[in-house]
mmCIF file of C-alpha atoms in Angstrom:
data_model
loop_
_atom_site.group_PDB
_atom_site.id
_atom_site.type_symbol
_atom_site.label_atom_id
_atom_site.label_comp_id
_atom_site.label_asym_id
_atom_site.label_seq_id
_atom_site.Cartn_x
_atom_site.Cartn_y
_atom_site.Cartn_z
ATOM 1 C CA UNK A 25 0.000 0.000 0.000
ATOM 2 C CA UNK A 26 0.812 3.493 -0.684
ATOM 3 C CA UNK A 27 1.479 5.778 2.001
ATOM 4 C CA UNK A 28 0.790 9.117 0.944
ATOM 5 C CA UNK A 29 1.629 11.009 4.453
ATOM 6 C CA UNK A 30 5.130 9.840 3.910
ATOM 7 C CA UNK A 31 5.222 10.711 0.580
ATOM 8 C CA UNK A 32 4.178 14.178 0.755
ATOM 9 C CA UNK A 33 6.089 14.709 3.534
ATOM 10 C CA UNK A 34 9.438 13.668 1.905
ATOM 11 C CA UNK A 35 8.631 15.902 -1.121
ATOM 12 C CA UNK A 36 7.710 19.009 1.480
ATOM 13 C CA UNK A 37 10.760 18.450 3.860
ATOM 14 C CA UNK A 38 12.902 18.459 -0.386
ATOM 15 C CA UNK A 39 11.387 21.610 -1.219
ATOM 16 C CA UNK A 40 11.454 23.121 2.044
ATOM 17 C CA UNK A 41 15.178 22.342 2.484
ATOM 18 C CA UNK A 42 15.976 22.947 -1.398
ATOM 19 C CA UNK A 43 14.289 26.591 -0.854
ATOM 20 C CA UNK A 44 16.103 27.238 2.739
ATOM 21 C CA UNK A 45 19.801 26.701 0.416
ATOM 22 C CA UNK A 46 18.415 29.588 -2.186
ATOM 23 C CA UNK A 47 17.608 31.922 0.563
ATOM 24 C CA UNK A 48 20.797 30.998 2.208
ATOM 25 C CA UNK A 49 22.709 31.394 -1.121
ATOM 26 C CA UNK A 50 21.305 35.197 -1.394
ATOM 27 C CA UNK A 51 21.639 35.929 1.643
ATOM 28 C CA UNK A 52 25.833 35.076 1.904
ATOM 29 C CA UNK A 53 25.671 36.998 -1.615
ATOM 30 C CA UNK A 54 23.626 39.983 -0.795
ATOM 31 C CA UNK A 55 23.199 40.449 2.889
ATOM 32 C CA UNK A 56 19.980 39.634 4.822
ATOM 33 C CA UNK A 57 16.675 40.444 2.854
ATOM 34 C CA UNK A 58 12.799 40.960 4.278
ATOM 35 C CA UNK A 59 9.997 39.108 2.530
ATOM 36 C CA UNK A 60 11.377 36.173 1.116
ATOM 37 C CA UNK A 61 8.963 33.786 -1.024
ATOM 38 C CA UNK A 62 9.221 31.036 -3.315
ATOM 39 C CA UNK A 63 7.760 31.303 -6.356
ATOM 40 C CA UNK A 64 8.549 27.979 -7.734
ATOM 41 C CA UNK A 65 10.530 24.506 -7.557
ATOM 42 C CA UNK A 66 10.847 22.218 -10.369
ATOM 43 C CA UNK A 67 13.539 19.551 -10.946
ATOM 44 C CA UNK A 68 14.912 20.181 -14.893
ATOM 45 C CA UNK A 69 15.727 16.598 -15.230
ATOM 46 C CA UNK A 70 19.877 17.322 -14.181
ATOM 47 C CA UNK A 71 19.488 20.078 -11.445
ATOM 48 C CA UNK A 72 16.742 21.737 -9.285
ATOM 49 C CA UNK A 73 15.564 25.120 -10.155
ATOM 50 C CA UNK A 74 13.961 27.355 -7.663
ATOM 51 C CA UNK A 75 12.759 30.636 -8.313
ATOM 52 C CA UNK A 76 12.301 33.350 -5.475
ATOM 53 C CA UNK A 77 11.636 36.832 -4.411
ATOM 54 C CA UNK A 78 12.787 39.006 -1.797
ATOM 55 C CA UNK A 79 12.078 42.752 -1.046
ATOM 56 C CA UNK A 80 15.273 44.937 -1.362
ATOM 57 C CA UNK A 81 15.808 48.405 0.001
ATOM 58 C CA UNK A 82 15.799 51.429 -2.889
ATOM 59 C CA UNK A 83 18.722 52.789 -2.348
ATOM 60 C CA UNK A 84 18.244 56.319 -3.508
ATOM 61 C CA UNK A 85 14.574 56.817 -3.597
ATOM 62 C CA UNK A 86 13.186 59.395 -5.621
ATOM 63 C CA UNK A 87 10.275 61.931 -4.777
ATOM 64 C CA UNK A 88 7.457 60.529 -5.487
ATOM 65 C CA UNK A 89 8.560 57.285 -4.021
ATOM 66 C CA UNK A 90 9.149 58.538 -0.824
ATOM 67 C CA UNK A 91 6.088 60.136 -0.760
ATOM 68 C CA UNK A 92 4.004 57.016 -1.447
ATOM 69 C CA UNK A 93 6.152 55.359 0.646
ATOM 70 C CA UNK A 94 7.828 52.942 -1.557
ATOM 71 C CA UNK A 95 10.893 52.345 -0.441
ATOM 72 C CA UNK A 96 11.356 48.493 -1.397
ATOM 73 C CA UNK A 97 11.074 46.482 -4.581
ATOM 74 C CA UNK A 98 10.425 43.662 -5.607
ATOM 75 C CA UNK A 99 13.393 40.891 -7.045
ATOM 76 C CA UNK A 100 12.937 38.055 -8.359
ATOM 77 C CA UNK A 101 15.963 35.431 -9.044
ATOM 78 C CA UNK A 102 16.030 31.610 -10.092
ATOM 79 C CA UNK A 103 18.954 29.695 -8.449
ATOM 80 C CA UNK A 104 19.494 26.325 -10.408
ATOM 81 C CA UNK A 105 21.032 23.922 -7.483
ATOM 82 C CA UNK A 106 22.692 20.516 -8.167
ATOM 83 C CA UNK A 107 21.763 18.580 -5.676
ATOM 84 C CA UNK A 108 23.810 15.804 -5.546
ATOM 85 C CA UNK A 109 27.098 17.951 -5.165
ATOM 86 C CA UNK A 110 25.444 20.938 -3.140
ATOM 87 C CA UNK A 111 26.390 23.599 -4.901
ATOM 88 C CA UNK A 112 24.657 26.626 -6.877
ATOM 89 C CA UNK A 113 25.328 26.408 -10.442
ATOM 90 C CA UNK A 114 24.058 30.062 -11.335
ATOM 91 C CA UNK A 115 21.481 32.638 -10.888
ATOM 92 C CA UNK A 116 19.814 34.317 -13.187
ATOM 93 C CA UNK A 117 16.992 36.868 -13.015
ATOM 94 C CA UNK A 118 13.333 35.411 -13.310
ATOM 95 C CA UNK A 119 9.777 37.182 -13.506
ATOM 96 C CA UNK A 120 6.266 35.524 -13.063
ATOM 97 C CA UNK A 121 5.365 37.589 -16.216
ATOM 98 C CA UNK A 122 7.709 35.545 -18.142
ATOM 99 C CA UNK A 123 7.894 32.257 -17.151
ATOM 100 C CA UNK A 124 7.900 29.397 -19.372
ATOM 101 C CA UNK A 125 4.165 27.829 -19.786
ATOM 102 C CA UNK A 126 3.575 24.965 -18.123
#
């Protein structure tokens, strides 16, 4: 018999810890970051590939940004991660607008 709790909770525990090695990877690259999300995790058929975003501070924000109050943005990167060696084989950037159909 199939048992689906383990199942699931094999794959959640992958993605969970596959995502936690992204945000890790971004942070030792660009410091500590508010409002981290995945946005997706799919396995490529060689390497994992998960895509996040993170709010980052504007650095110099202009008028009318300061007076809406917009002082973060949005980024969005994909980290491709082979898993079998640990290691990040490259970032790129990534946008929900322009991901591949699935």
């Amino acid at each position: 018999m199939i048992d689906i709790d383990k199942i699931v909770k094999r794959d959640a525990d992958k993605v969970r810890t596959l995502s936690e090695f992204a945000r890790k990877f971004l942070v030792e690259l660009n410091g500590e970051m508010t409002h981290f999300d995945v946005e997706e995790v799919k396995f490529d058929g060689d390497h994992w590939v998960v895509a996040v975003s993170f709010l980052r501070k504007i650095s110099e924000p202009n008028e009318l940004q300061r007076t809406l109050g917009i002082l973060e943005r949005r980024i969005y990167k994909r980290i491709t991660i082979d898993w079998k060696k640990q290691q990040v084989l490259g970032m790129s950037d990534w946008s929900p607008e322009r991901r591949e159909a699935v």
